[in-house]
Short mmCIF file of C-alpha atoms in Angstrom, two decimals:
data_model
loop_
_atom_site.label_atom_id
_atom_site.label_comp_id
_atom_site.label_asym_id
_atom_site.label_seq_id
_atom_site.Cartn_x
_atom_site.Cartn_y
_atom_site.Cartn_z
CA MET A 51 23.87 -4.35 15.70
CA ASP A 52 20.23 -3.50 15.09
CA ALA A 53 17.10 -5.46 14.17
CA LEU A 54 18.12 -5.91 10.51
CA ASP A 55 21.48 -7.37 11.52
CA TYR A 56 19.80 -9.80 13.92
CA VAL A 57 17.35 -10.90 11.21
CA LEU A 58 20.26 -11.75 8.87
CA LEU A 59 22.03 -13.63 11.64
CA SER A 60 18.87 -15.55 12.58
CA LEU A 61 18.25 -16.55 8.95
CA TYR A 62 21.74 -18.01 8.80
CA PHE A 63 21.28 -20.04 11.99
CA ILE A 64 17.94 -21.37 10.72
CA THR A 65 19.56 -22.34 7.40
CA VAL A 66 22.43 -24.33 8.90
CA LEU A 67 20.07 -26.20 11.20
CA GLY A 68 17.83 -26.88 8.19
CA VAL A 69 20.80 -28.35 6.32
CA GLY A 70 21.45 -30.60 9.31
CA LEU A 71 17.84 -31.82 9.31
CA ALA A 72 17.93 -32.43 5.54
CA ALA A 73 21.21 -34.35 5.79
CA ARG A 74 19.80 -36.54 8.55
CA ARG A 75 17.57 -38.29 6.03
CA SER A 76 20.62 -39.66 4.19
CA ILE A 77 22.21 -41.18 7.31
CA LYS A 78 21.59 -44.92 7.10
CA ASN A 79 24.85 -46.28 8.55
CA SER A 80 28.09 -45.20 10.19
CA ALA A 81 29.86 -44.69 6.83
CA ASP A 82 27.17 -42.15 5.90
CA PHE A 83 27.59 -40.36 9.24
CA PHE A 84 31.39 -40.29 9.33
CA LEU A 85 32.36 -40.24 5.61
CA SER A 86 29.21 -39.10 3.73
CA GLY A 87 29.05 -42.55 2.11
CA ARG A 88 32.04 -41.54 -0.09
CA SER A 89 29.58 -39.99 -2.53
CA LEU A 90 30.32 -36.26 -2.93
CA PRO A 91 31.58 -34.47 -6.09
CA ALA A 92 34.97 -32.73 -6.17
CA TRP A 93 33.66 -29.16 -6.22
CA VAL A 94 31.69 -29.80 -3.01
CA THR A 95 34.55 -31.50 -1.17
CA GLY A 96 37.01 -28.89 -2.49
CA LEU A 97 35.01 -25.95 -1.15
CA ALA A 98 34.41 -27.83 2.12
CA PHE A 99 38.15 -28.49 2.35
CA ILE A 100 39.02 -24.78 2.25
CA SER A 101 36.01 -23.75 4.34
CA ALA A 102 36.99 -26.19 7.09
CA ASN A 103 40.27 -24.27 7.32
CA LEU A 104 38.57 -20.86 7.37
CA GLY A 105 38.13 -20.86 11.10
CA ALA A 106 39.67 -18.82 13.86
CA LEU A 107 43.15 -19.71 12.61
CA GLU A 108 42.44 -18.13 9.26
CA ILE A 109 40.29 -15.12 10.09
CA LEU A 110 41.22 -13.71 13.49
CA GLY A 111 44.64 -15.38 13.55
CA MET A 112 45.85 -14.25 10.13
CA ALA A 113 44.45 -10.74 10.61
CA ALA A 114 46.26 -10.60 13.95
CA ASN A 115 49.44 -11.73 12.22
CA GLY A 116 48.94 -9.18 9.46
CA ALA A 117 48.94 -6.45 12.10
CA LYS A 118 51.82 -7.99 14.06
CA TYR A 119 54.13 -9.26 11.30
CA GLY A 120 53.01 -7.41 8.16
CA ILE A 121 53.12 -8.83 4.63
CA MET A 122 55.33 -11.71 5.77
CA THR A 123 52.09 -13.31 6.95
CA VAL A 124 51.44 -14.40 3.33
CA HIS A 125 54.10 -17.09 3.82
CA TYR A 126 51.34 -19.06 5.54
CA TYR A 127 49.49 -19.17 2.24
CA TRP A 128 51.92 -19.22 -0.67
CA ILE A 129 54.67 -21.43 0.76
CA GLY A 130 52.94 -22.62 3.93
CA ALA A 131 49.80 -24.09 2.34
CA VAL A 132 49.54 -24.34 -1.45
CA PRO A 133 52.53 -26.66 -2.12
CA ALA A 134 51.40 -29.06 0.61
CA MET A 135 47.80 -29.04 -0.68
CA VAL A 136 49.01 -29.91 -4.17
CA PHE A 137 51.27 -32.66 -2.78
CA LEU A 138 48.35 -34.12 -0.83
CA GLY A 139 46.19 -34.29 -3.94
CA ILE A 140 48.77 -35.68 -6.35
CA VAL A 141 50.92 -37.95 -4.17
CA MET A 142 49.24 -38.82 -0.88
CA MET A 143 45.52 -38.99 -1.60
CA PRO A 144 45.94 -42.15 -3.72
CA PHE A 145 47.33 -43.90 -0.62
CA TYR A 146 44.51 -42.67 1.60
CA TYR A 147 41.63 -43.18 -0.79
CA GLY A 148 43.02 -46.24 -2.58
CA SER A 149 43.64 -48.18 0.64
CA LYS A 150 40.07 -47.39 1.79
CA VAL A 151 41.21 -46.29 5.25
CA ARG A 152 38.60 -44.42 7.27
CA SER A 153 41.09 -42.11 9.00
CA VAL A 154 44.75 -41.09 9.15
CA PRO A 155 45.36 -43.11 12.37
CA GLU A 156 44.02 -46.20 10.60
CA TYR A 157 46.71 -45.75 7.95
CA MET A 158 49.29 -45.61 10.75
CA ARG A 159 48.00 -48.93 12.11
CA ARG A 160 48.30 -50.64 8.74
CA ARG A 161 51.71 -49.16 7.96
CA PHE A 162 53.21 -49.59 11.44
CA ASN A 163 51.47 -51.22 14.41
CA ARG A 164 48.76 -50.82 17.04
CA PRO A 165 50.91 -48.81 19.51
CA ALA A 166 51.70 -46.24 16.79
CA HIS A 167 48.01 -46.21 15.87
CA LEU A 168 46.90 -45.68 19.47
CA LEU A 169 49.43 -42.90 20.05
CA ASN A 170 48.37 -41.09 16.88
CA ALA A 171 44.65 -41.51 17.59
CA LEU A 172 44.99 -40.15 21.14
CA SER A 173 47.18 -37.20 20.13
CA PHE A 174 44.84 -36.33 17.26
CA ALA A 175 41.79 -36.44 19.53
CA VAL A 176 43.48 -34.13 22.05
CA ALA A 177 44.61 -31.72 19.31
CA GLN A 178 41.12 -31.50 17.80
CA VAL A 179 39.36 -30.56 21.03
CA LEU A 180 42.07 -27.97 21.74
CA ILE A 181 41.68 -26.42 18.28
CA ALA A 182 37.88 -26.60 18.54
CA GLY A 183 38.28 -24.50 21.68
CA VAL A 184 40.20 -21.89 19.68
CA ASN A 185 37.32 -21.60 17.21
CA LEU A 186 34.79 -21.38 20.03
CA TYR A 187 36.79 -18.68 21.79
CA ALA A 188 37.09 -16.68 18.58
CA LEU A 189 33.35 -16.99 17.99
CA ALA A 190 32.76 -15.77 21.55
CA LEU A 191 35.05 -12.78 20.99
CA ILE A 192 32.86 -11.66 18.09
CA MET A 193 29.63 -12.12 20.00
CA GLN A 194 31.08 -10.30 23.00
CA ALA A 195 32.49 -7.39 20.99
CA LEU A 196 29.56 -6.84 18.63
CA LEU A 197 26.53 -8.29 20.39
CA GLY A 198 27.53 -7.51 23.96
CA TRP A 199 27.07 -11.12 25.07
CA PRO A 200 29.08 -12.41 28.05
CA LEU A 201 31.91 -14.77 27.09
CA TRP A 202 30.24 -17.80 28.70
CA THR A 203 26.93 -17.21 26.93
CA ALA A 204 28.57 -16.72 23.56
CA ILE A 205 30.66 -19.91 23.87
CA VAL A 206 27.71 -22.06 24.91
CA VAL A 207 25.34 -20.73 22.21
CA GLY A 208 27.93 -21.17 19.46
CA ALA A 209 28.76 -24.69 20.63
CA ALA A 210 25.08 -25.65 20.81
CA ILE A 211 24.43 -24.68 17.18
CA VAL A 212 27.44 -26.63 15.87
CA LEU A 213 26.51 -29.59 18.05
CA ALA A 214 22.96 -29.61 16.69
CA TYR A 215 23.78 -29.81 13.00
CA ILE A 216 26.73 -32.22 13.35
CA THR A 217 24.74 -34.59 15.57
CA LEU A 218 21.81 -34.49 13.14
CA GLY A 219 23.54 -34.90 9.80
CA GLY A 220 27.09 -36.03 10.50
CA LEU A 221 29.83 -35.23 8.00
CA SER A 222 27.37 -34.53 5.18
CA SER A 223 25.76 -31.82 7.28
CA ALA A 224 29.20 -30.36 8.06
CA ILE A 225 30.34 -30.44 4.44
CA TYR A 226 27.20 -28.95 2.85
CA ASN A 227 27.16 -26.27 5.53
CA GLU A 228 30.85 -25.61 4.83
CA VAL A 229 30.06 -25.00 1.15
CA LEU A 230 27.38 -22.49 2.20
CA GLN A 231 29.70 -21.03 4.81
CA PHE A 232 32.49 -20.46 2.27
CA PHE A 233 30.34 -17.98 0.35
CA VAL A 234 28.94 -16.41 3.52
CA ILE A 235 32.48 -15.96 4.90
CA ILE A 236 33.71 -14.23 1.75
CA ALA A 237 30.60 -12.03 1.63
CA GLY A 238 31.20 -11.08 5.24
CA LEU A 239 34.92 -10.32 4.95
CA LEU A 240 35.03 -8.49 1.62
CA PRO A 241 33.29 -5.34 2.94
CA ILE A 242 35.84 -5.11 5.77
CA ALA A 243 38.77 -5.24 3.33
CA ILE A 244 37.22 -2.90 0.74
CA ILE A 245 35.88 -0.26 3.13
CA GLY A 246 39.10 -0.43 5.13
CA LEU A 247 41.18 0.26 2.02
CA VAL A 248 38.93 3.15 1.04
CA LYS A 249 39.35 4.68 4.50
CA VAL A 250 43.16 4.63 4.29
CA GLY A 251 43.45 5.85 0.69
CA GLY A 252 43.70 2.60 -1.22
CA ILE A 253 46.57 0.15 -1.33
CA ASP A 254 49.15 2.94 -1.84
CA GLY A 255 47.79 4.85 1.14
CA LEU A 256 47.85 1.70 3.25
CA PHE A 257 51.46 0.89 2.39
CA ALA A 258 52.53 4.49 3.07
CA ALA A 259 50.84 4.33 6.48
CA VAL A 260 52.47 0.98 7.30
CA ARG A 261 55.89 2.52 6.65
CA ASP A 262 55.15 4.97 9.48
CA THR A 263 54.38 2.20 12.00
CA LYS A 264 56.76 0.14 14.08
CA LEU A 265 56.89 -2.41 11.24
CA GLY A 266 58.33 0.13 8.85
CA GLU A 267 59.40 -0.77 5.30
CA ALA A 268 60.12 -4.33 6.43
CA GLY A 269 56.40 -4.85 7.00
CA LEU A 270 55.79 -4.64 3.23
CA HIS A 271 58.17 -7.38 2.10
CA THR A 272 58.24 -11.17 2.25
CA TRP A 273 61.85 -12.30 1.85
CA ALA A 274 63.83 -9.14 2.63
CA ASP A 275 66.19 -9.42 5.63
CA THR A 276 65.56 -13.16 6.03
CA GLY A 277 69.29 -13.93 5.93
CA GLY A 278 68.97 -13.63 9.71
CA SER A 279 66.16 -13.04 12.17
CA ASP A 280 66.10 -9.22 11.96
CA ASN A 281 62.69 -9.02 10.29
CA PRO A 282 59.09 -8.67 11.52
CA LEU A 283 58.60 -12.44 11.70
CA GLY A 284 61.82 -12.91 13.64
CA ALA A 285 62.70 -15.94 11.51
CA PRO A 286 65.45 -16.62 8.93
CA TRP A 287 64.66 -17.94 5.46
CA TRP A 288 65.63 -21.52 6.37
CA GLY A 289 63.18 -21.46 9.27
CA ILE A 290 60.44 -20.23 6.94
CA VAL A 291 61.24 -22.74 4.20
CA PHE A 292 61.99 -25.83 6.32
CA GLY A 293 60.01 -25.15 9.51
CA LEU A 294 56.91 -23.56 7.96
CA GLY A 295 57.03 -24.44 4.25
CA PHE A 296 57.93 -28.08 4.78
CA VAL A 297 57.35 -29.51 8.27
CA LEU A 298 54.46 -27.40 9.64
CA SER A 299 52.73 -26.99 6.29
CA PHE A 300 53.01 -30.57 5.06
CA GLY A 301 52.37 -31.83 8.57
CA TYR A 302 49.08 -29.94 8.75
CA TRP A 303 47.71 -30.31 5.24
CA THR A 304 48.72 -33.90 4.53
CA THR A 305 48.12 -35.63 7.88
CA ASN A 306 45.43 -33.55 9.60
CA PHE A 307 42.40 -35.81 9.39
CA ALA A 308 39.99 -32.89 9.86
CA GLU A 309 41.08 -31.82 6.34
CA VAL A 310 41.86 -35.22 4.78
CA GLN A 311 38.38 -36.41 5.78
CA ARG A 312 36.87 -34.09 3.16
CA GLY A 313 38.85 -35.86 0.43
CA LEU A 314 37.88 -39.30 1.77
CA SER A 315 34.20 -38.34 1.39
CA ALA A 316 34.61 -37.78 -2.38
CA ARG A 317 32.81 -40.07 -4.80
CA ASN A 318 35.89 -41.52 -6.51
CA MET A 319 39.69 -41.35 -6.74
CA SER A 320 39.74 -38.48 -9.24
CA ALA A 321 37.45 -36.34 -7.07
CA ALA A 322 39.48 -37.18 -3.96
CA ARG A 323 42.74 -36.10 -5.64
CA ARG A 324 41.23 -32.86 -6.93
CA THR A 325 39.70 -31.94 -3.56
CA PRO A 326 42.75 -30.21 -1.98
CA ILE A 327 43.93 -28.84 -5.33
CA ILE A 328 40.60 -27.14 -6.01
CA ALA A 329 40.85 -25.68 -2.49
CA ALA A 330 44.35 -24.32 -3.25
CA TYR A 331 43.00 -21.73 -5.70
CA PRO A 332 40.84 -19.76 -3.22
CA LYS A 333 43.61 -20.23 -0.66
CA LEU A 334 45.90 -18.15 -2.91
CA VAL A 335 43.70 -15.05 -2.63
CA ILE A 336 42.40 -15.36 0.95
CA PRO A 337 45.15 -12.92 2.16
CA PHE A 338 43.12 -10.10 0.63
CA VAL A 339 40.40 -10.58 3.26
CA THR A 340 42.68 -11.48 6.19
CA VAL A 341 46.15 -9.93 5.94
CA ILE A 342 44.97 -6.64 4.37
CA PRO A 343 42.40 -5.99 7.15
CA GLY A 344 45.15 -6.75 9.68
CA LEU A 345 47.33 -4.03 8.13
CA VAL A 346 44.37 -1.64 8.04
CA ALA A 347 43.80 -2.27 11.75
CA LEU A 348 47.47 -1.63 12.44
CA VAL A 349 47.32 1.87 10.93
CA THR A 350 43.83 2.88 12.09
CA VAL A 351 43.42 1.38 15.59
CA LYS A 352 45.53 3.30 18.08
CA GLY A 353 47.28 1.11 20.63
CA LEU A 354 46.60 -2.19 18.83
CA GLY A 355 48.86 -4.94 20.17
CA ALA A 356 48.13 -4.83 23.90
CA ASP A 357 48.58 -8.01 25.93
CA LYS A 358 45.11 -7.74 27.46
CA GLY A 359 41.78 -6.05 26.81
CA ASP A 360 40.07 -4.92 23.62
CA LEU A 361 43.29 -3.88 21.87
CA GLN A 362 44.81 -7.37 21.54
CA TYR A 363 45.84 -8.36 18.03
CA ASN A 364 43.08 -11.00 18.09
CA ASN A 365 40.50 -8.20 17.99
CA ALA A 366 41.76 -6.56 14.78
CA ILE A 367 38.80 -7.76 12.68
CA PRO A 368 36.05 -7.05 15.29
CA LEU A 369 37.45 -3.55 15.90
CA LEU A 370 37.37 -2.76 12.17
CA MET A 371 33.82 -4.08 11.87
CA ARG A 372 32.63 -1.95 14.76
CA GLU A 373 34.41 1.11 13.35
CA PHE A 374 33.69 0.92 9.61
CA LEU A 375 30.58 -1.14 8.82
CA PRO A 376 27.02 0.26 8.68
CA ASN A 377 24.05 -1.76 9.88
CA GLY A 378 22.97 -4.39 7.39
CA VAL A 379 26.52 -4.77 6.14
CA LEU A 380 27.54 -5.33 9.77
CA GLY A 381 25.02 -8.16 10.02
CA ILE A 382 26.48 -9.83 6.92
CA ALA A 383 30.02 -9.46 8.30
CA VAL A 384 29.08 -10.86 11.72
CA THR A 385 27.29 -13.76 10.02
CA GLY A 386 30.37 -14.40 7.87
CA LEU A 387 32.65 -14.49 10.89
CA LEU A 388 30.37 -16.76 12.87
CA ALA A 389 30.14 -19.00 9.79
CA SER A 390 33.92 -19.24 9.65
CA PHE A 391 34.28 -20.26 13.28
CA MET A 392 31.43 -22.73 13.03
CA ALA A 393 33.01 -24.27 9.90
CA GLY A 394 36.34 -24.61 11.66
CA MET A 395 34.83 -26.10 14.79
CA ALA A 396 32.62 -28.48 12.79
CA ALA A 397 35.73 -29.81 11.00
CA ASN A 398 37.45 -30.40 14.33
CA VAL A 399 34.41 -32.09 15.86
CA SER A 400 33.66 -34.31 12.84
CA GLY A 401 37.30 -35.43 12.75
CA PHE A 402 37.27 -36.06 16.50
CA ASN A 403 34.09 -38.15 16.50
CA THR A 404 35.31 -40.28 13.58
CA VAL A 405 38.71 -41.05 15.11
CA PHE A 406 37.27 -41.66 18.57
CA THR A 407 34.58 -44.03 17.27
CA TYR A 408 36.57 -45.99 14.68
CA ASP A 409 40.14 -45.80 16.01
CA LEU A 410 39.64 -45.81 19.78
CA TRP A 411 36.24 -47.19 20.73
CA GLN A 412 35.78 -49.81 18.00
CA GLU A 413 39.45 -50.84 17.95
CA TYR A 414 40.23 -50.97 21.68
CA VAL A 415 36.98 -50.93 23.69
CA LYS A 416 34.01 -52.57 21.91
CA LYS A 417 34.79 -54.64 18.83
CA ASP A 418 32.40 -56.44 16.49
CA ARG A 419 29.25 -54.60 17.45
CA PRO A 420 26.42 -53.89 14.95
CA ASP A 421 26.97 -50.84 12.75
CA GLY A 422 24.07 -49.00 14.38
CA TYR A 423 25.90 -49.20 17.71
CA TYR A 424 28.87 -47.24 16.33
CA LEU A 425 26.53 -44.71 14.74
CA ARG A 426 25.04 -44.05 18.19
CA ILE A 427 28.50 -43.84 19.76
CA GLY A 428 29.47 -41.29 17.10
CA ARG A 429 26.53 -39.08 17.97
CA TRP A 430 27.15 -39.29 21.71
CA ILE A 431 30.88 -38.61 21.43
CA THR A 432 30.06 -35.55 19.34
CA VAL A 433 28.29 -34.15 22.40
CA VAL A 434 31.29 -35.01 24.59
CA GLY A 435 33.72 -33.41 22.12
CA VAL A 436 31.76 -30.16 22.05
CA ILE A 437 31.59 -30.04 25.86
CA ILE A 438 35.37 -30.52 26.10
CA GLY A 439 35.78 -27.84 23.42
CA ILE A 440 33.87 -25.42 25.64
CA GLY A 441 36.45 -26.04 28.36
CA THR A 442 39.45 -25.66 26.04
CA ALA A 443 38.08 -22.35 24.76
CA PHE A 444 39.26 -20.82 28.03
CA ILE A 445 42.80 -22.07 27.39
CA ALA A 446 42.81 -20.12 24.11
CA ALA A 447 41.60 -17.07 26.03
CA GLY A 448 45.02 -16.91 27.69
CA TYR A 449 46.77 -15.99 24.41
CA SER A 450 46.77 -12.45 22.99
CA ASN A 451 47.44 -13.89 19.51
CA ILE A 452 45.65 -17.17 18.86
CA MET A 453 47.81 -17.81 15.79
CA ASP A 454 50.83 -18.24 18.06
CA TYR A 455 48.86 -20.78 20.13
CA ILE A 456 47.64 -22.67 17.03
CA GLN A 457 51.13 -22.90 15.54
CA ALA A 458 52.45 -24.21 18.86
CA LEU A 459 49.80 -26.95 18.73
CA PHE A 460 50.76 -27.83 15.16
CA SER A 461 54.45 -28.10 16.06
CA LEU A 462 53.55 -30.42 18.95
CA PHE A 463 51.05 -32.69 17.21
CA ASN A 464 51.31 -32.40 13.42
CA ALA A 465 55.06 -32.08 12.83
CA PRO A 466 56.08 -35.38 14.54
CA LEU A 467 53.22 -37.22 12.82
CA PHE A 468 54.29 -35.89 9.44
CA GLY A 469 57.85 -37.05 10.07
CA ALA A 470 56.80 -40.63 10.84
CA PHE A 471 54.20 -40.59 8.10
CA ILE A 472 56.29 -39.31 5.20
CA ILE A 473 59.36 -41.42 6.04
CA GLY A 474 57.21 -44.53 6.40
CA MET A 475 55.42 -43.84 3.14
CA PHE A 476 58.62 -43.54 1.08
CA TRP A 477 61.03 -45.87 2.96
CA LYS A 478 59.79 -49.43 3.04
CA ARG A 479 62.63 -50.54 5.32
CA MET A 480 61.24 -48.44 8.21
CA THR A 481 59.89 -50.85 10.81
CA ALA A 482 56.69 -50.82 12.82
CA TRP A 483 58.45 -50.01 16.09
CA ALA A 484 60.47 -47.28 14.37
CA GLY A 485 57.14 -45.63 13.56
CA PHE A 486 56.01 -45.75 17.17
CA TRP A 487 59.26 -44.64 18.81
CA GLY A 488 59.89 -42.02 16.14
CA LEU A 489 56.45 -40.49 16.66
CA LEU A 490 56.76 -40.55 20.45
CA SER A 491 60.28 -39.08 20.54
CA GLY A 492 59.40 -36.37 18.01
CA THR A 493 56.40 -35.32 20.09
CA LEU A 494 58.53 -35.19 23.25
CA ALA A 495 61.23 -33.16 21.46
CA ALA A 496 58.66 -30.60 20.27
CA PHE A 497 57.26 -30.35 23.81
CA ILE A 498 60.71 -29.83 25.33
CA VAL A 499 61.48 -27.02 22.86
CA TYR A 500 58.12 -25.34 23.58
CA ALA A 501 58.35 -25.71 27.36
CA GLY A 502 62.02 -24.70 27.37
CA TYR A 503 61.08 -21.49 25.58
CA LYS A 504 57.78 -20.58 27.26
CA TRP A 505 58.16 -21.91 30.81
CA TRP A 506 61.71 -22.90 31.70
CA GLY A 507 63.75 -20.19 29.97
CA TRP A 508 66.18 -22.64 28.36
CA PHE A 509 65.87 -21.32 24.79
CA THR A 510 65.54 -17.94 23.07
CA PHE A 511 63.83 -17.39 19.72
CA GLY A 512 63.02 -14.35 17.59
CA SER A 513 59.27 -14.71 18.23
CA ASP A 514 56.66 -17.24 19.29
CA LEU A 515 56.23 -18.21 15.65
CA ASP A 516 59.97 -18.64 15.25
CA GLU A 517 59.82 -21.12 18.15
CA SER A 518 57.08 -23.04 16.33
CA PHE A 519 59.22 -23.23 13.18
CA TRP A 520 62.23 -24.50 15.15
CA GLY A 521 60.11 -26.84 17.27
CA ALA A 522 58.58 -28.37 14.16
CA GLY A 523 61.96 -28.77 12.48
CA ILE A 524 63.56 -30.32 15.56
CA ALA A 525 60.61 -32.71 15.94
CA PHE A 526 60.96 -33.82 12.32
CA VAL A 527 64.73 -34.38 12.59
CA THR A 528 64.23 -36.28 15.86
CA VAL A 529 61.68 -38.58 14.22
CA ALA A 530 64.09 -39.22 11.32
CA ILE A 531 67.07 -40.04 13.55
CA VAL A 532 65.15 -42.27 15.97
CA SER A 533 63.39 -44.05 13.09
CA VAL A 534 66.71 -44.92 11.43
CA VAL A 535 68.28 -46.12 14.69
CA VAL A 536 65.29 -48.28 15.71
CA THR A 537 64.99 -49.69 12.18
CA LEU A 538 68.56 -50.99 12.40
CA PHE A 539 67.59 -53.18 15.39
CA THR A 540 64.07 -54.32 14.47
CA THR A 541 62.42 -56.30 11.69
CA SER A 542 60.68 -54.72 8.72
CA LYS A 543 57.31 -55.78 7.36
CA THR A 544 57.15 -57.81 4.15
CA ASP A 545 56.27 -56.33 0.76
CA GLU A 546 52.92 -58.15 0.92
CA GLU A 547 52.06 -56.42 4.21
CA LEU A 548 53.06 -53.02 2.80
CA SER A 549 51.33 -53.33 -0.57
CA GLY A 550 49.39 -50.16 -1.33
CA LEU A 551 50.76 -48.43 1.78
CA VAL A 552 54.31 -47.56 0.68
CA TYR A 553 55.40 -45.79 -2.47
CA GLY A 554 56.57 -48.28 -5.11
CA ILE A 555 54.96 -51.37 -3.53
CA GLY A 556 51.67 -52.13 -5.23
CA ARG A 557 49.80 -49.59 -7.28
CA HIS A 558 46.44 -47.88 -6.93
CA ASP A 559 44.43 -47.67 -10.14
CA LEU A 560 43.77 -43.94 -10.44
CA SER A 561 41.02 -44.35 -13.04
CA ALA A 562 39.26 -47.60 -12.10
CA ASP A 563 36.28 -45.78 -10.59
CA ALA A 564 36.29 -42.82 -13.00
CA VAL A 565 33.00 -41.31 -14.10
CA ALA A 566 32.12 -39.42 -17.28
CA GLY A 567 34.18 -36.24 -17.59
CA ASP A 568 37.02 -37.25 -15.25
CA GLN A 569 39.41 -37.68 -18.17
CA ALA A 570 38.90 -34.11 -19.43
CA TRP A 571 42.24 -32.26 -19.59
CA TYR A 572 41.05 -29.44 -17.34
CA ARG A 573 40.31 -31.94 -14.57
CA SER A 574 43.82 -33.34 -14.51
CA PRO A 575 45.21 -33.14 -10.94
CA LEU A 576 48.72 -32.66 -12.35
CA LEU A 577 47.67 -29.70 -14.50
CA LEU A 578 45.57 -28.11 -11.79
CA GLY A 579 48.35 -28.57 -9.24
CA ALA A 580 50.99 -27.05 -11.52
CA GLY A 581 48.74 -24.04 -12.10
CA ALA A 582 48.36 -23.44 -8.37
CA LEU A 583 52.14 -23.64 -7.79
CA ILE A 584 52.89 -21.22 -10.62
CA LEU A 585 50.37 -18.71 -9.25
CA ALA A 586 51.82 -19.02 -5.74
CA PHE A 587 55.27 -18.14 -7.12
CA ALA A 588 53.88 -15.27 -9.21
CA PHE A 589 52.02 -13.75 -6.25
CA TYR A 590 55.31 -13.39 -4.36
CA LEU A 591 56.97 -11.25 -7.04
CA PRO A 592 55.45 -7.84 -6.12
CA PHE A 593 56.38 -8.28 -2.44
CA LEU A 594 59.95 -9.54 -2.51
#
């Protein structure tokens, strides 16, 4: 990088801090800090929803997977994201937004009991600081590879900037910066994809080169050879459909508060429902700037795929940037990548500080304090969360492919929660203690599968991702079985207690708080959701 690149990077840092200072003026109470006062329009929350996901998982992780697993990586988008995002908007958001809960764990407390709530709140808090560490580590990789900064320096500087604008402006600062970051990310990644394709002779040249790699022809297809595990992903079709497409995907998109929080900040029910559906449309085409560069790296970077050093799969994007991009364009690309990691980490930190303050501190430590007290706690715990994230960044450094690490975390934390959540939402007979014991047993089952594969040598899977699919599926089935058994021996809540929390008991008025224009046909969540699903199916057709 030269002076021009540093100027572009500096302008970006100044802008995000400026947004934080501007947002600070709107913070009058804890609801403003943690939920933006539930005042934001759908297009803002929709772009923030997708930008919050465009962190290390999406950029470095999906590019690494593109190089390692080929075109099969698109399963994470077209079956592993879009259907769950549509389901969240149409089916689940009315329960979240209509019941006026402030977090996903709070829903668990109302639907089940305080032990289930405490378990969910603690597991979510742990998961968020671990994932924040992934984003910090990825940010540090970029700074180390392209700026020459030591890993420690890069981690601390990146964390300090995120800490500054979240502490200043709360969720509003995070969301408005995420809208800005969405466009910066795309502007930064497009040159990598376009120049990379030009270098290898276009899409035809790329596919011909992939056929000559260890992936071979299988690296260019999505569903071929999935009758068994003899494919680049090492997973059969039922593992992809049930483990990824159902349990992992729905578990992440519908119960991960770092994402759901964006919908809860919307100004009304219609905007909240459209939030994840609007985000589904850019999600459909993100593979062009993640998976394609991963394939380009596979065919242009000799020796890519080492367990250690610069040639790890995680470095696919930085290596392409260093190789292909001229100064000026390099500055935009570096800024885009840093924006993506900051957006991802900000989502983790804002979710963490909300759950810690409302669901742990206010519920179990200090009740009935003035609202200003909880606002101060929220700001202080943001500092603590970032500091812990700095520590967990070095855990992520132990994985040559951070996507494998992320998916392992999702199978441990999100899959069991989704099992308890979705069964409890649609089966009113499920008891409070069934929710707690189901969640606990599912989490333990996922941990045993992971530890038995990685540490104890009990199990064998086609790949690390295959283990995540199986771990998620086993966790879900465990939750279902334990929930049924415990329900048979415990007492269910009454219909009055479950009103508005379980499907079919009580109704949320989807149009009571509608504003002008919400009834327009093109704003219908059902229509928008159907369009996203049809496009996801159509995108698969050329790669079967």
